[in-house]
Amino acid sequence: MARRTVRSSTAGILIPVIGAAVIGYFVYHGLTGARGFYASQQLRAEVAELEQELADLRRERESLEQHVALLRPESLDPDMLEERARVLLNVAHPNDIVIMRGQR
């Protein structure tokens, strides 16, 4: 009968230890795994960063669309056309005051 008590006490300790190891395994991978808690936090931060970048790009696109709309033949703005021509040709109007800055 001594053998039965030794085996039953070993089984009584071994089963909870194995259960705790299995639970520990799932908790560890639930926190640090590819789809775990920390990974989801990192993905949320990345999504927020990319949404901010998307908002910035949309504002830039709207600004560019407004400039393009001013250069369309149907609604050609003479001031915008003159400004673009001066920038592209690197010239100034005779009545313009040009301030030259010294290079550092």
mmCIF file of C-alpha atoms in Angstrom:
data_model
loop_
_atom_site.group_PDB
_atom_site.id
_atom_site.type_symbol
_atom_site.label_atom_id
_atom_site.label_comp_id
_atom_site.label_asym_id
_atom_site.label_seq_id
_atom_site.Cartn_x
_atom_site.Cartn_y
_atom_site.Cartn_z
ATOM 1 C CA MET A 1 0.000 0.000 0.000
ATOM 2 C CA ALA A 2 2.917 2.302 0.396
ATOM 3 C CA ARG A 3 3.330 2.392 -3.370
ATOM 4 C CA ARG A 4 -0.218 3.603 -3.931
ATOM 5 C CA THR A 5 0.196 6.517 -1.575
ATOM 6 C CA VAL A 6 3.484 7.528 -3.209
ATOM 7 C CA ARG A 7 1.977 7.370 -6.679
ATOM 8 C CA SER A 8 -1.183 9.188 -5.685
ATOM 9 C CA SER A 9 0.775 11.952 -3.957
ATOM 10 C CA THR A 10 3.043 12.277 -6.996
ATOM 11 C CA ALA A 11 0.013 12.429 -9.257
ATOM 12 C CA GLY A 12 -1.564 14.917 -6.864
ATOM 13 C CA ILE A 13 1.412 17.243 -7.338
ATOM 14 C CA LEU A 14 2.161 16.487 -10.980
ATOM 15 C CA ILE A 15 -1.316 17.287 -12.343
ATOM 16 C CA PRO A 16 -1.473 20.840 -10.880
ATOM 17 C CA VAL A 17 2.115 21.505 -12.000
ATOM 18 C CA ILE A 18 1.288 20.441 -15.571
ATOM 19 C CA GLY A 19 -1.931 22.479 -15.449
ATOM 20 C CA ALA A 20 -0.029 25.547 -14.230
ATOM 21 C CA ALA A 21 2.558 25.059 -16.993
ATOM 22 C CA VAL A 22 -0.167 24.872 -19.660
ATOM 23 C CA ILE A 23 -1.893 27.961 -18.266
ATOM 24 C CA GLY A 24 1.469 29.780 -18.103
ATOM 25 C CA TYR A 25 2.166 28.855 -21.723
ATOM 26 C CA PHE A 26 -1.136 30.334 -22.922
ATOM 27 C CA VAL A 27 -0.789 33.454 -20.767
ATOM 28 C CA TYR A 28 2.741 34.060 -22.075
ATOM 29 C CA HIS A 29 1.708 33.705 -25.710
ATOM 30 C CA GLY A 30 -1.461 35.705 -25.069
ATOM 31 C CA LEU A 31 0.726 38.621 -24.006
ATOM 32 C CA THR A 32 3.778 38.338 -26.264
ATOM 33 C CA GLY A 33 2.595 36.295 -29.251
ATOM 34 C CA ALA A 34 2.117 37.553 -32.808
ATOM 35 C CA ARG A 35 -1.559 38.253 -32.053
ATOM 36 C CA GLY A 36 -1.094 38.905 -28.352
ATOM 37 C CA PHE A 37 -1.822 41.917 -26.182
ATOM 38 C CA TYR A 38 1.479 43.726 -26.802
ATOM 39 C CA ALA A 39 1.241 43.161 -30.560
ATOM 40 C CA SER A 40 -2.279 44.611 -30.622
ATOM 41 C CA GLN A 41 -1.100 47.682 -28.699
ATOM 42 C CA GLN A 42 1.712 48.172 -31.196
ATOM 43 C CA LEU A 43 -0.714 47.795 -34.114
ATOM 44 C CA ARG A 44 -3.069 50.375 -32.591
ATOM 45 C CA ALA A 45 -0.200 52.855 -32.279
ATOM 46 C CA GLU A 46 0.833 52.190 -35.873
ATOM 47 C CA VAL A 47 -2.758 52.653 -37.087
ATOM 48 C CA ALA A 48 -3.000 55.997 -35.276
ATOM 49 C CA GLU A 49 0.293 57.134 -36.828
ATOM 50 C CA LEU A 50 -0.797 56.081 -40.314
ATOM 51 C CA GLU A 51 -4.198 57.780 -39.911
ATOM 52 C CA GLN A 52 -2.403 61.019 -39.032
ATOM 53 C CA GLU A 53 -0.173 60.642 -42.094
ATOM 54 C CA LEU A 54 -3.264 60.001 -44.234
ATOM 55 C CA ALA A 55 -4.919 63.168 -42.909
ATOM 56 C CA ASP A 56 -1.782 65.175 -43.719
ATOM 57 C CA LEU A 57 -1.641 63.746 -47.239
ATOM 58 C CA ARG A 58 -5.335 64.515 -47.803
ATOM 59 C CA ARG A 59 -4.773 68.152 -46.766
ATOM 60 C CA GLU A 60 -1.793 68.366 -49.116
ATOM 61 C CA ARG A 61 -3.836 66.849 -51.941
ATOM 62 C CA GLU A 62 -6.661 69.335 -51.406
ATOM 63 C CA SER A 63 -4.168 72.189 -51.524
ATOM 64 C CA LEU A 64 -2.663 70.878 -54.758
ATOM 65 C CA GLU A 65 -6.133 70.395 -56.267
ATOM 66 C CA GLN A 66 -6.947 74.030 -55.503
ATOM 67 C CA HIS A 67 -3.756 75.166 -57.246
ATOM 68 C CA VAL A 68 -4.497 72.959 -60.245
ATOM 69 C CA ALA A 69 -8.054 74.264 -60.424
ATOM 70 C CA LEU A 70 -6.684 77.809 -60.717
ATOM 71 C CA LEU A 71 -4.568 76.758 -63.727
ATOM 72 C CA ARG A 72 -7.390 75.104 -65.711
ATOM 73 C CA PRO A 73 -8.331 76.878 -68.962
ATOM 74 C CA GLU A 74 -11.972 77.304 -67.858
ATOM 75 C CA SER A 75 -10.992 79.221 -64.744
ATOM 76 C CA LEU A 76 -7.518 80.501 -65.496
ATOM 77 C CA ASP A 77 -6.371 82.960 -62.872
ATOM 78 C CA PRO A 78 -3.960 85.458 -64.469
ATOM 79 C CA ASP A 79 -2.153 86.087 -61.188
ATOM 80 C CA MET A 80 -1.569 82.376 -60.665
ATOM 81 C CA LEU A 81 -0.351 81.957 -64.223
ATOM 82 C CA GLU A 82 2.052 84.881 -63.854
ATOM 83 C CA GLU A 83 3.331 83.557 -60.521
ATOM 84 C CA ARG A 84 4.029 80.102 -61.958
ATOM 85 C CA ALA A 85 5.713 81.564 -65.054
ATOM 86 C CA ARG A 86 8.013 83.707 -62.903
ATOM 87 C CA VAL A 87 8.950 80.781 -60.706
ATOM 88 C CA LEU A 88 9.612 78.447 -63.630
ATOM 89 C CA LEU A 89 11.494 81.014 -65.723
ATOM 90 C CA ASN A 90 13.253 82.577 -62.736
ATOM 91 C CA VAL A 91 12.451 86.136 -63.843
ATOM 92 C CA ALA A 92 10.956 89.211 -62.202
ATOM 93 C CA HIS A 93 8.671 91.976 -63.436
ATOM 94 C CA PRO A 94 10.422 95.330 -64.043
ATOM 95 C CA ASN A 95 8.309 96.971 -61.315
ATOM 96 C CA ASP A 96 9.093 94.265 -58.726
ATOM 97 C CA ILE A 97 11.411 95.046 -55.847
ATOM 98 C CA VAL A 98 13.926 92.253 -55.462
ATOM 99 C CA ILE A 99 15.760 91.861 -52.170
ATOM 100 C CA MET A 100 18.942 89.840 -52.503
ATOM 101 C CA ARG A 101 20.194 88.069 -49.403
ATOM 102 C CA GLY A 102 23.855 87.273 -48.981
ATOM 103 C CA GLN A 103 24.715 83.604 -48.940
ATOM 104 C CA ARG A 104 26.145 82.243 -45.743
#
